[in-house]
Coordinates of C-alpha atoms in Angstrom, one line a residue:
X1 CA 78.7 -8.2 85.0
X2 CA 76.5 -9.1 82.2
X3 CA 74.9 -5.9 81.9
X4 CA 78.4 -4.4 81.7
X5 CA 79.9 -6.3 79.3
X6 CA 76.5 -6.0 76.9
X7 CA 76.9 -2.3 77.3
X8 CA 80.9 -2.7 76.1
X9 CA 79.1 -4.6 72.9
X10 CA 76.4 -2.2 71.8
X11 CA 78.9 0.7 72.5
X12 CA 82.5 -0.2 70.9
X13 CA 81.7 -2.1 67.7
X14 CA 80.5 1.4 65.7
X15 CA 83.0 3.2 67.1
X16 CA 85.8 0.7 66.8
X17 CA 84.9 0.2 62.9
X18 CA 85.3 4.0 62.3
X19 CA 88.9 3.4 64.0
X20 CA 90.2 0.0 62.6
X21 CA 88.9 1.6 58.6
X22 CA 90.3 4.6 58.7
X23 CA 93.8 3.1 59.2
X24 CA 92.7 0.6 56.2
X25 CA 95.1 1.4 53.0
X26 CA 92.4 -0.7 50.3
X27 CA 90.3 1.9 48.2
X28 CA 87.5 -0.9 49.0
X29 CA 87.9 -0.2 52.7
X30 CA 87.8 3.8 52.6
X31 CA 84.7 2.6 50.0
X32 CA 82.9 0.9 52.1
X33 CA 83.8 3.4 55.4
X34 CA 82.4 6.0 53.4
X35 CA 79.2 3.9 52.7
X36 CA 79.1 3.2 56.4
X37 CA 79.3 7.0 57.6
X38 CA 76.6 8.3 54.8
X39 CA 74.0 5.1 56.3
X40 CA 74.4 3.4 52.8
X41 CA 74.5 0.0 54.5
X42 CA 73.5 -2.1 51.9
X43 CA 76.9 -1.1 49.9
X44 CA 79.1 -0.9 53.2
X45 CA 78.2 -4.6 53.6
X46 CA 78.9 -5.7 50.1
X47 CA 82.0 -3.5 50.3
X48 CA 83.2 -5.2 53.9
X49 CA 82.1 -8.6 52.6
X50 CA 84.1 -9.0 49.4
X51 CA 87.2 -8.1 51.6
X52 CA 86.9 -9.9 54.3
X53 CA 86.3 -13.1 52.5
X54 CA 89.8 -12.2 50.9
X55 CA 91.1 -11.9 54.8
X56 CA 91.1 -8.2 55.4
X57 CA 90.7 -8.2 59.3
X58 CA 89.6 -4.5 59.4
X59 CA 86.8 -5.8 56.7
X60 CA 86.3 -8.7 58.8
X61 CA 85.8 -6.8 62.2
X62 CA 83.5 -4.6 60.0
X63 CA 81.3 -7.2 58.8
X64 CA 81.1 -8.5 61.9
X65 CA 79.8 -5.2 63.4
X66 CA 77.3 -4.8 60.8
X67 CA 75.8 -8.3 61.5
X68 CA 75.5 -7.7 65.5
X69 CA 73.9 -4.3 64.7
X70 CA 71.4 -5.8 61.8
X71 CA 72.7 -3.4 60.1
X72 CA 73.0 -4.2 56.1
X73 CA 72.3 -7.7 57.2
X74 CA 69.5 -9.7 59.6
X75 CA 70.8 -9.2 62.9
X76 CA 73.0 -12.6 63.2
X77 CA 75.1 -12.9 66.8
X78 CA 76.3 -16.3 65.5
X79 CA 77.7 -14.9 62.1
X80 CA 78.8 -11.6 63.9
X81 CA 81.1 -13.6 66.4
X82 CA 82.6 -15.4 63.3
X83 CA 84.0 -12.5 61.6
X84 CA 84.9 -11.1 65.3
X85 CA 87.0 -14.2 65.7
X86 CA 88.6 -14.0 61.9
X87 CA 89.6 -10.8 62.9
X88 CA 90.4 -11.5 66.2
X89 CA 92.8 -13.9 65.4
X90 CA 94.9 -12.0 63.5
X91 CA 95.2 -9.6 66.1
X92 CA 92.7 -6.8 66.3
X93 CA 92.4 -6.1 69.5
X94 CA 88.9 -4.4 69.7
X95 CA 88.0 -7.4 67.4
X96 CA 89.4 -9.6 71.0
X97 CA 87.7 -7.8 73.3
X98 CA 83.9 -8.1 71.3
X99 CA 85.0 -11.0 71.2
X100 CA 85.3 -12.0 74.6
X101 CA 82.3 -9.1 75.7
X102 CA 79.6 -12.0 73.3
X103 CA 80.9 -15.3 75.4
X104 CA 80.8 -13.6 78.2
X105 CA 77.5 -12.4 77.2
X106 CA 76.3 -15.4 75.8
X107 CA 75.7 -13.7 72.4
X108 CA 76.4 -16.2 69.4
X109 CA 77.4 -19.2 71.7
X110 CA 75.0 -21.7 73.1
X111 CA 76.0 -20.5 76.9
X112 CA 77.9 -17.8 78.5
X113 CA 81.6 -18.8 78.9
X114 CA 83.6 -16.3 81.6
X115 CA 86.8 -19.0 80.7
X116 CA 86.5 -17.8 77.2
X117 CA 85.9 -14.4 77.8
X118 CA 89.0 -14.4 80.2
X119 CA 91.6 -15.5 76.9
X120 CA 89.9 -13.3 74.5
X121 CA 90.4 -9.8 77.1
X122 CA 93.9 -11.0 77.8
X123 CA 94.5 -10.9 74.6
X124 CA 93.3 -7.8 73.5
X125 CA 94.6 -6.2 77.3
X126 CA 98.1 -7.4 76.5
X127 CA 97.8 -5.4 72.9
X128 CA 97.1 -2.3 75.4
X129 CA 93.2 -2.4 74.7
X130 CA 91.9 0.0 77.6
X131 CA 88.7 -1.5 77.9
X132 CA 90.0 -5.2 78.0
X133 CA 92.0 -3.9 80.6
X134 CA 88.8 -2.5 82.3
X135 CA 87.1 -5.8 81.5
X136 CA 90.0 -8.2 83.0
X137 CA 90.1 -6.4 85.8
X138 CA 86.7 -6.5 86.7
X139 CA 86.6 -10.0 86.0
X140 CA 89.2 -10.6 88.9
X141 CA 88.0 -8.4 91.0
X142 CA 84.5 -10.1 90.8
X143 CA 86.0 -14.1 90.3
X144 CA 83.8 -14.9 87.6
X145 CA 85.6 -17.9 85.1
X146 CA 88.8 -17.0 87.5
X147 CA 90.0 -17.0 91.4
X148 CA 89.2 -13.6 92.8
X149 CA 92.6 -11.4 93.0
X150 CA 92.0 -7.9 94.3
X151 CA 95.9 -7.8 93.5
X152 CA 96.1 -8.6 89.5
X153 CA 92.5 -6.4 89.2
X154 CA 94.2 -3.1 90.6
X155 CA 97.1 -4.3 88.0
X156 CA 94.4 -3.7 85.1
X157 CA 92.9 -0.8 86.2
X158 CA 95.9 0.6 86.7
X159 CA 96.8 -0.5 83.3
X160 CA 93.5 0.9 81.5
X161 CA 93.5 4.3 83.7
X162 CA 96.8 4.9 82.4
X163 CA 96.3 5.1 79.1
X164 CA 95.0 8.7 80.1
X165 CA 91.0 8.3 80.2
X166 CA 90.2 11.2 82.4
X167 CA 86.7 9.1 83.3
X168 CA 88.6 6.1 83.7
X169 CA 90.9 7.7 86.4
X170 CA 88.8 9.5 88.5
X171 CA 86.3 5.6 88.5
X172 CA 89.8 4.0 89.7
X173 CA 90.2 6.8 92.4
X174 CA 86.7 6.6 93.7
X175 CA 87.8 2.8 93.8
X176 CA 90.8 2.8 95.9
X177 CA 89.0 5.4 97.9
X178 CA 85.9 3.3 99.0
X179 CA 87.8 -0.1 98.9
X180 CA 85.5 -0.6 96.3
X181 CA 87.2 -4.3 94.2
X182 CA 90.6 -3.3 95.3
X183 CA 92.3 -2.9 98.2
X184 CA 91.3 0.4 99.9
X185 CA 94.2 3.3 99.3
X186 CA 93.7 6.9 99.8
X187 CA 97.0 7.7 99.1
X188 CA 96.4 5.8 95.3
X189 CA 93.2 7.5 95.5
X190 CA 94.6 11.2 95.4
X191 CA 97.0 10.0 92.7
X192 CA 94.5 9.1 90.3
X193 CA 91.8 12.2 91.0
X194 CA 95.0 14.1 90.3
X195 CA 95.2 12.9 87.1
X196 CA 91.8 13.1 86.7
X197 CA 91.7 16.6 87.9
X198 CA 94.7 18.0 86.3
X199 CA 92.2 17.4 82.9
X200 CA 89.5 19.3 84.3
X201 CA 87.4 16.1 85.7
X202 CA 84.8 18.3 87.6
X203 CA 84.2 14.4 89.9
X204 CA 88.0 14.4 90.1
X205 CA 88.4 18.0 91.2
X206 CA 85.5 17.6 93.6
X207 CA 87.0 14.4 95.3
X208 CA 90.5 15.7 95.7
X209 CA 89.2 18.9 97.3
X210 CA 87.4 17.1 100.0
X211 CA 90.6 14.6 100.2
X212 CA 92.7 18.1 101.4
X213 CA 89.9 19.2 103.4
X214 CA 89.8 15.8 105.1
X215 CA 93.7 14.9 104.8
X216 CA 92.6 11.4 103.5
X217 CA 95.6 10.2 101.1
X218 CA 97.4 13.7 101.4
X219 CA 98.0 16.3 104.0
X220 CA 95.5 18.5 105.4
X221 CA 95.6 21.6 103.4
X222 CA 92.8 23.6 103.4
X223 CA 94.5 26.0 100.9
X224 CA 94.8 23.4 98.5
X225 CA 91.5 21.9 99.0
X226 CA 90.4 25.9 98.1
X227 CA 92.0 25.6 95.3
X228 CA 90.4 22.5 93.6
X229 CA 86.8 23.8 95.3
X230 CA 87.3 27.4 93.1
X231 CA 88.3 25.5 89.8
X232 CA 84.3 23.1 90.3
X233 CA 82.9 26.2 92.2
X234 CA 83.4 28.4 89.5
X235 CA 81.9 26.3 86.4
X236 CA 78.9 26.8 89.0
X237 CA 79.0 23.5 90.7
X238 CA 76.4 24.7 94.4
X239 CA 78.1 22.1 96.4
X240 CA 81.9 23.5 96.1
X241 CA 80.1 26.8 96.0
X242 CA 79.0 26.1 99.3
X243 CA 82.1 24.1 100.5
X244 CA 84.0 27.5 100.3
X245 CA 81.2 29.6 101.9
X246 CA 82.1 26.9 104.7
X247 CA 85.8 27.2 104.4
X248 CA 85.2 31.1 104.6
X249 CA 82.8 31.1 107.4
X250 CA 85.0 28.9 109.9
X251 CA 88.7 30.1 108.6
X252 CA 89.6 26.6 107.0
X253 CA 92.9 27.7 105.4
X254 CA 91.2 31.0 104.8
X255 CA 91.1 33.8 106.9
X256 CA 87.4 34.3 108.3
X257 CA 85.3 36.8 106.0
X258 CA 81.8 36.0 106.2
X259 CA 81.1 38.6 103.8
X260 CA 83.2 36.3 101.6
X261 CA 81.5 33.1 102.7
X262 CA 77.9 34.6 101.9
X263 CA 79.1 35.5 98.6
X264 CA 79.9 31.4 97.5
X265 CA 76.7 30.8 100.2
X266 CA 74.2 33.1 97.9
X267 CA 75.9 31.5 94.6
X268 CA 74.9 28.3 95.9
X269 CA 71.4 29.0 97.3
X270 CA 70.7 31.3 93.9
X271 CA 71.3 27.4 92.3
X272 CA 68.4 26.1 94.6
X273 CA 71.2 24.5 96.6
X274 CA 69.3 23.8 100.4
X275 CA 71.9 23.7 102.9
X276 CA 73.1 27.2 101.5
X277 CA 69.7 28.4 101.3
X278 CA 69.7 27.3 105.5
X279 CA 72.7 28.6 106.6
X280 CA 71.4 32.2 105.0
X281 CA 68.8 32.1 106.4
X282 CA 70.3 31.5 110.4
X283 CA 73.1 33.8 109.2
X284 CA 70.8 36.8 108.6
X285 CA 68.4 35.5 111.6
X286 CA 71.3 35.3 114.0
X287 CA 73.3 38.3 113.0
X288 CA 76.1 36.2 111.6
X289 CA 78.6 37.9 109.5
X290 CA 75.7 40.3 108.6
X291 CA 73.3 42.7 110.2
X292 CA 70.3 41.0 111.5
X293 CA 67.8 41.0 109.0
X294 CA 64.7 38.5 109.5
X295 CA 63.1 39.8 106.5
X296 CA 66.3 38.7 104.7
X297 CA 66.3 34.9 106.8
X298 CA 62.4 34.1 106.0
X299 CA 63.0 34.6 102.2
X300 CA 66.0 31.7 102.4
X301 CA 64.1 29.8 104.4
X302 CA 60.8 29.8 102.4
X303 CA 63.0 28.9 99.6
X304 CA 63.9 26.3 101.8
X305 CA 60.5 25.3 102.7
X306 CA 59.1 25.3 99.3
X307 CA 61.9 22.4 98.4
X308 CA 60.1 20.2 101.0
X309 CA 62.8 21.0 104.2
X310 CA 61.0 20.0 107.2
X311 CA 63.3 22.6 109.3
X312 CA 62.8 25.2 107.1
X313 CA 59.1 24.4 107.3
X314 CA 59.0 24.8 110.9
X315 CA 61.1 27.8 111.3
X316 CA 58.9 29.4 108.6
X317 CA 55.7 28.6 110.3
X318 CA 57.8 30.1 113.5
X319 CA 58.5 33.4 112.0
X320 CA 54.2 33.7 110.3
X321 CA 53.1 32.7 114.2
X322 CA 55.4 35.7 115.4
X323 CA 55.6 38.2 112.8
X324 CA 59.5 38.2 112.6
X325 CA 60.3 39.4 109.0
X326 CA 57.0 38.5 107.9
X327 CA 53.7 39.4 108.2
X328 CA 51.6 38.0 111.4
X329 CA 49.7 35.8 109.7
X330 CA 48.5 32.2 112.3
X331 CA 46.8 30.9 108.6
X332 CA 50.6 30.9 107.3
X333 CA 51.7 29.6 110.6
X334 CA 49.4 27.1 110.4
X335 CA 50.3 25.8 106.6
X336 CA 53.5 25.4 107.2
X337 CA 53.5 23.8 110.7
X338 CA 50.9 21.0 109.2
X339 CA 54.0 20.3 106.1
X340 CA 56.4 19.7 109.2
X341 CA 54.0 17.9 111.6
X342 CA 52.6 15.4 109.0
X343 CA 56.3 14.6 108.4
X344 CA 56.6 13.9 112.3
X345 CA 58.3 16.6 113.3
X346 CA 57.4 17.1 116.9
X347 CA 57.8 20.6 117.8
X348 CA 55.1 21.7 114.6
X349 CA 52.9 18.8 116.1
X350 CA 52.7 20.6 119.6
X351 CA 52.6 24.1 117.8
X352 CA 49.6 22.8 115.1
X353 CA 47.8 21.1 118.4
X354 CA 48.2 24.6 120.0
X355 CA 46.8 26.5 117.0
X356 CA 43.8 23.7 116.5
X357 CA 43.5 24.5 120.5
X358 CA 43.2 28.3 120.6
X359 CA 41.6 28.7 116.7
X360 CA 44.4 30.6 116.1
X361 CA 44.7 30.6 111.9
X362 CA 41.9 27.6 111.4
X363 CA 38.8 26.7 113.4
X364 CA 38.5 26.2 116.6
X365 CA 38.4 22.1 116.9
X366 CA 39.4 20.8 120.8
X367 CA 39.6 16.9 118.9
X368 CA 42.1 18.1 116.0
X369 CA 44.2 19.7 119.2
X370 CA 44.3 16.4 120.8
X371 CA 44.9 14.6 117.7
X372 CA 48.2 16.7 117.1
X373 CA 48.9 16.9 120.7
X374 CA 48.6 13.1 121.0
X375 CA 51.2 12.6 118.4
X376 CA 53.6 14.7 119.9
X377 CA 52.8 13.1 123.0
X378 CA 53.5 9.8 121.9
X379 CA 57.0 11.0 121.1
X380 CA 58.1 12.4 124.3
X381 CA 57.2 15.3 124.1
X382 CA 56.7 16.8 127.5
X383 CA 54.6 20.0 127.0
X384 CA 52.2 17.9 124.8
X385 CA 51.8 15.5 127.3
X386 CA 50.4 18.4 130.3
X387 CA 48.4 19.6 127.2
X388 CA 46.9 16.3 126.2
X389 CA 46.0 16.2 130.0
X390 CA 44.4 19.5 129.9
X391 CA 41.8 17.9 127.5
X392 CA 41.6 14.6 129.0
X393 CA 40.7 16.9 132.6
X394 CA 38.3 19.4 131.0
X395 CA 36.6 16.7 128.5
X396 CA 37.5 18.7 125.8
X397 CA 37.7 16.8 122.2
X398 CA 37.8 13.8 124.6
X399 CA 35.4 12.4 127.0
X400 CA 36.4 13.9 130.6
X401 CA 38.9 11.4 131.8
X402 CA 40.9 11.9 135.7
X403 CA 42.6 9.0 135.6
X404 CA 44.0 9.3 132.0
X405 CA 44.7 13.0 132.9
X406 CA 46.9 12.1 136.1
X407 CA 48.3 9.4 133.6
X408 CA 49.7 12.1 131.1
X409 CA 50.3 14.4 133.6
X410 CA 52.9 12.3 135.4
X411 CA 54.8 11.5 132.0
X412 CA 55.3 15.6 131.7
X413 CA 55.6 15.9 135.5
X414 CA 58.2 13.6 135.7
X415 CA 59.8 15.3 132.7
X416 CA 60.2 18.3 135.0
X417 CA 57.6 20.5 133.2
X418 CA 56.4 23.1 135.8
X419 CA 52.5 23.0 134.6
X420 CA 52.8 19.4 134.6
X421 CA 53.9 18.9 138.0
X422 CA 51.0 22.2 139.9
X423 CA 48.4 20.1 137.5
X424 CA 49.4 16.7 139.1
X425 CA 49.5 18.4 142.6
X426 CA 46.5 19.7 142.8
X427 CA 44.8 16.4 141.4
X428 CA 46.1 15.0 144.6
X429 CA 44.7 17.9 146.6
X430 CA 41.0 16.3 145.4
X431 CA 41.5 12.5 144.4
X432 CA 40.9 13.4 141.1
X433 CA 42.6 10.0 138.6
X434 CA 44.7 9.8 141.9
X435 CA 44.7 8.4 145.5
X436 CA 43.5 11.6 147.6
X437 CA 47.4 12.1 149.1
X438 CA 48.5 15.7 150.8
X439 CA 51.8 14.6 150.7
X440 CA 52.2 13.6 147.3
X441 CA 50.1 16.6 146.4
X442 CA 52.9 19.1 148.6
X443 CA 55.7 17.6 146.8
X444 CA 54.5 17.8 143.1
X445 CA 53.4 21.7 143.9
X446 CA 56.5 22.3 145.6
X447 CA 58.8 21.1 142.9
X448 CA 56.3 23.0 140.2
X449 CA 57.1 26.1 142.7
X450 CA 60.6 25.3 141.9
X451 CA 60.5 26.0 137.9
X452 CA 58.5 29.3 138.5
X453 CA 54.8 28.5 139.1
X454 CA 53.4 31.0 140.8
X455 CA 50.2 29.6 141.3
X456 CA 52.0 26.5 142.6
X457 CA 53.5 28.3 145.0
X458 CA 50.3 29.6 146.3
X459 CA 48.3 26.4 146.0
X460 CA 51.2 24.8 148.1
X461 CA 50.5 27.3 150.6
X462 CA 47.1 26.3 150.9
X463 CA 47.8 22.6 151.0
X464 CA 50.1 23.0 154.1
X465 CA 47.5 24.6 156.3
X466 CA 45.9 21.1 156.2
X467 CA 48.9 19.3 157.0
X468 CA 50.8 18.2 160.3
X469 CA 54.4 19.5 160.1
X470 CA 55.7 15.8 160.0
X471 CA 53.6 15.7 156.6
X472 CA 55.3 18.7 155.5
X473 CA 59.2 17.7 156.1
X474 CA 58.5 14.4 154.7
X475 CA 56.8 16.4 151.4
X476 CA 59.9 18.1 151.2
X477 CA 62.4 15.0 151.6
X478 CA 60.2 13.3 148.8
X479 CA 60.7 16.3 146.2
X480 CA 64.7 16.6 147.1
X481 CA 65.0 13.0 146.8
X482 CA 62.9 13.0 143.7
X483 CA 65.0 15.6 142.1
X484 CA 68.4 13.9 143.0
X485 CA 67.1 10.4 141.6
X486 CA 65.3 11.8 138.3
X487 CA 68.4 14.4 138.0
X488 CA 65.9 16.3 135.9
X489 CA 66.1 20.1 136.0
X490 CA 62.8 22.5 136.0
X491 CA 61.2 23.3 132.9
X492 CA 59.4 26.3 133.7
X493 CA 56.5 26.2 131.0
X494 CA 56.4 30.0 130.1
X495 CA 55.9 30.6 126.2
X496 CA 56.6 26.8 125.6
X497 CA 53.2 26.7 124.5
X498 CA 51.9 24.5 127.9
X499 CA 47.8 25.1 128.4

């Protein structure tokens, strides 16, 4: 509260003296005000002082301002709060609430006294002071030099937002919308936006939009909630703009006319506005509302990409790997996969560990592959986890490791990633990081055979010639019983990028 109430000081004293002297009948007063506005502050001073002396509480509230600004004067808080209280006392009620903002404060007193305060912002509330009002009200909503009451602070706001501050009513909405020192009201919150709003308050006319949209304090009404969008959307506000692309796109209260919604989408993305720079893009990828134009999507979401959107980063470095509306180009692939994947982003790790892998846009380096691959891994990931097994079982960026290979193998195997499962299989077949087992080795093949490895299938082939037909059904029985207690499907691994 401090803070606040030394921000009410510095910034209502000047403008309060402009306000109390030019109501001031004295030739000395319009003088001195005259003094004041041309920066002659020596004679302003001179001019307040030889009224105020004489009891002129507009001179008084003057003088006072010019000794808390140091203006005309040594700054003095002590000799400021004196001629505040002059004045104060014969009722100014900016003069009260100064006032009450320096005990508070602690400016011109030997300690900060909220009690005080409290009878000096009443004072000056009562007189119809909007920011004593303010003041009081936050002083019960907080309990500070009073008991707490939620109910007599919404009485004060009330009080100072109806005095017509736009600002002041669209802060008291956003109050009784998030519960925020008063009790929470959506209903009291649409009242005040619409105040708010109905004198242009782009916050106000923002709020109440999404209040329609959302039926929070009013009825759903999607037309209405258009309505307030246009009024922000078109003083070029990109997240209304975008709100009625939405609106457009879905049919809120609208009928559906993407050719509409790309309109308010492009106005928004044009302002560097990201989520409308996304949903181009997968609009003109996918064919949505528009012919499909990749070209089109890759510009949105390099736009996007260049902002720092991971997403946008990874479908980017997509779109370079494959040539769609781009250019085939792995070394742009391979930028914007690394922007993703040092972010954490999985799927750019596995891609960047496949790139590193096959020295496809940077050097070939098998130790970079299993770094990325590795972090991916570590994830979940399951096609990075046969990959990272790959190395480990060729020793390649890793010292030639079975036992760790079986050991990533199973993590994707048991995934249900077909490469995963022929790889562990045929580890069995040998005793390679693995017990030597037929039947474990018939199962794993046979479920790999199952998500479309072919060379499982033929491998499994092979197996069974060395196995009783006992060994066989009991194979069999261990992969349907595996599937029904995993209740994992088959990932076949074809273009998933599985070595």
């Amino acid at each position: 509260m401090n803070e606040l109430m030394s921000r009410f000081v510095s910034g209502t004293i000047l403008a309060a003296v402009l306000l109390v002297l030019s109501t001031g009948a004295e030739a000395g007063l319009k003088e001195a005000q005259d003094a004041y506005d041309k920066g002659n502050f020596s004679l302003a001073f001179k001019e307040f002082r030889l009224l105020a002396v004489k009891g002129d509480a507009a001179a008084q509230f003057g003088l006072g301002q010019m000794y808390h600004e140091g203006q005309g004067a040594p700054q003095d808080y002590r000799m400021s709060m004196l001629w505040f209280r002059k004045a104060a006392e014969q009722g100014n009620a900016t003069a009260q609430f100064n006032l009450g903002a320096m005990y508070c404060e602690g400016k011109g007193v030997r300690r900060k006294n909220c009690g005080e305060a409290l009878l000096w912002y009443r004072k000056a509330a009562v007189q119809g002071n909007a920011r004593a009002q303010l003041a009081l009200a936050r002083v019960y909503s907080k309990g500070q030099g009073v008991v707490k009451n939620l109910k007599e602070a919404a009485l004060w706001y009330r009080k100072s937002a109806e005095q017509g501050d736009a600002a002041e009513q669209y802060n008291l909405g956003q109050m009784f919308a998030k519960g925020k020192d008063v009790p929470l009201d959506y209903k009291e919150a649409a009242e005040w936006y619409r105040k708010s709003a109905d004198q242009g308050n782009l916050q106000a006319q923002r709020s109440l939009a999404q209040m329609y949209a959302n039926g929070q304090g009013v009825p759903k009404d999607y037309k209405a909630a258009e309505s307030w969008y246009v009024k922000v959307a078109d003083k070029g506000s990109a997240s209304e703009q975008y709100a009625l692309g939405e609106m457009y796109a879905k049919g809120r209260g609208v009928p559906q006319d993407y050719k509409e919604a790309i309109a308010w989408y492009r106005k928004a993305a044009d302002r560097g506005y990201l989520p409308a720079q996304m949903v181009l893009g997968a609009m003109y990828a996918n064919a949505q509302g528009v012919p499909q134009d990749n070209s089109e999507a890759a510009s949105w979401y390099r736009k996007a990409a260049e902002q720092g959107n991971l997403p946008a980063q990874l479908k980017l470095g997509m779109m370079s790997a494959q040539g769609q509306g781009v250019k085939k180009d792995y070394g742009e692939a391979a930028t914007w996969y690394r922007k993703a994947a040092e972010r954490g982003d999985v799927s750019a790790q596995l891609a960047l560990g496949v790139m590193y892998a096959n020295g496809q846009g940077v050097q070939q380096d098998y130790r970079e592959a299993v770094n990325w691959y590795r972090k991916a891994a570590e994830q979940g990931n399951a096609t990075a986890q046969n990959n990272l097994g790959v190395k480990y079982f060729n020793g390649q960026g890793v010292p030639q490791d079975y036992k760790e290979a079986a050991s990533w193998y199973r993590k994707s195997a048991e995934q249900g990633t077909g490469a995963a499962q022929s790889n562990l299989g045929l580890m069995y077949t040998k005793g390679q990081g693995v017990p030597y087992d037929l039947v474990q080795a018939h199962k794993w093949l046979n479920l790999a055979a199952g998500a479309g490895e072919q060379n499982a299938l033929e491998s499994k082939r092979i197996v069974e010639a060395g196995m009783t037909q006992k060994q066989i059904d009991n194979a069999q029985t261990l992969a349907r019983e595996w599937t029904v207690q995993s209740g994992v499907l088959p990932q076949p691994t074809k273009d998933t990028g599985a070595e």
